[in-house]
Amino acid sequence: EGTTLGDNLGSDHQSFQEVGVRVLFLTTNELGNFHTPADTLETIDPADLEACGDLAYAVIADLLK
């Protein structure tokens, strides 16, 4: 599902996007602690991380066809 991050939710991709590089940022709807002091390894949901990894793999595999 395509979406846009809020003003305070930029990430590493943002500087590339600002200079015209097309980006694909994969995340989950459960941003919760994203970019806050509580954004630690302990707050990452392993199932969400695995789902994002699976999606990234599928996108890259499709692009390489």
C-alpha positions as a LaTeX table, in Angstrom:
\begin{tabular}{lrrr}
\hline
Residue & $x$ (\AA) & $y$ (\AA) & $z$ (\AA) \\
\hline
Glu1 & 0.00 & 0.00 & 0.00 \\
Gly2 & 1.49 & 3.32 & $-1.02$ \\
Thr3 & 1.60 & 6.11 & 1.52 \\
Thr4 & 3.55 & 9.21 & 2.56 \\
Leu5 & 5.40 & 9.59 & 5.84 \\
Gly6 & 4.57 & 12.52 & 8.08 \\
Asp7 & 6.88 & 15.53 & 8.40 \\
Asn8 & 8.77 & 14.13 & 11.39 \\
Leu9 & 9.05 & 10.59 & 10.07 \\
Gly10 & 11.71 & 10.96 & 7.36 \\
Ser11 & 14.37 & 8.30 & 7.22 \\
Asp12 & 17.62 & 7.48 & 5.44 \\
His13 & 15.89 & 7.52 & 2.05 \\
Gln14 & 14.73 & 11.13 & 2.43 \\
Ser15 & 17.96 & 12.86 & 1.35 \\
Phe16 & 17.99 & 10.82 & $-1.87$ \\
Gln17 & 14.35 & 11.59 & $-2.57$ \\
Glu18 & 14.94 & 15.32 & $-2.06$ \\
Val19 & 17.47 & 15.38 & $-4.92$ \\
Gly20 & 15.22 & 13.46 & $-7.31$ \\
Val21 & 16.33 & 9.86 & $-6.79$ \\
Arg22 & 13.35 & 7.51 & $-6.86$ \\
Val23 & 13.04 & 5.62 & $-3.59$ \\
Leu24 & 11.07 & 2.77 & $-2.15$ \\
Phe25 & 10.76 & 2.82 & 1.63 \\
Leu26 & 9.41 & $-0.36$ & 3.17 \\
Thr27 & 7.89 & $-0.22$ & 6.61 \\
Thr28 & 4.89 & $-1.33$ & 8.61 \\
Asn29 & 1.72 & 0.46 & 9.66 \\
Glu30 & 2.83 & $-0.03$ & 13.26 \\
Leu31 & 5.32 & 2.85 & 13.44 \\
Gly32 & 4.76 & 3.36 & 17.16 \\
Asn33 & 8.19 & 4.38 & 18.49 \\
Phe34 & 9.68 & 5.22 & 15.08 \\
His35 & 12.37 & 7.93 & 15.43 \\
Thr36 & 11.79 & 8.48 & 19.13 \\
Pro37 & 14.10 & 7.72 & 22.09 \\
Ala38 & 12.06 & 4.52 & 22.54 \\
Asp39 & 13.04 & 3.34 & 19.02 \\
Thr40 & 15.30 & 0.51 & 20.20 \\
Leu41 & 15.98 & $-3.07$ & 19.15 \\
Glu42 & 13.72 & $-4.29$ & 21.94 \\
Thr43 & 10.69 & $-2.51$ & 20.43 \\
Ile44 & 11.06 & $-4.07$ & 16.96 \\
Asp45 & 8.42 & $-6.67$ & 16.20 \\
Pro46 & 10.27 & $-9.65$ & 14.67 \\
Ala47 & 7.23 & $-10.60$ & 12.57 \\
Asp48 & 6.99 & $-7.08$ & 11.10 \\
Leu49 & 10.73 & $-7.07$ & 10.38 \\
Glu50 & 10.47 & $-10.44$ & 8.64 \\
Ala51 & 7.48 & $-9.28$ & 6.58 \\
Cys52 & 9.37 & $-6.17$ & 5.43 \\
Gly53 & 12.40 & $-8.31$ & 4.58 \\
Asp54 & 10.27 & $-10.75$ & 2.61 \\
Leu55 & 8.66 & $-7.88$ & 0.71 \\
Ala56 & 12.05 & $-6.29$ & $-0.03$ \\
Tyr57 & 13.33 & $-9.62$ & $-1.35$ \\
Ala58 & 10.25 & $-10.07$ & $-3.56$ \\
Val59 & 10.54 & $-6.54$ & $-4.97$ \\
Ile60 & 14.25 & $-6.96$ & $-5.76$ \\
Ala61 & 13.68 & $-10.40$ & $-7.31$ \\
Asp62 & 10.92 & $-8.95$ & $-9.50$ \\
Leu63 & 13.09 & $-6.01$ & $-10.59$ \\
Leu64 & 15.89 & $-8.40$ & $-11.61$ \\
Lys65 & 13.62 & $-10.35$ & $-13.99$ \\
\hline
\end{tabular}
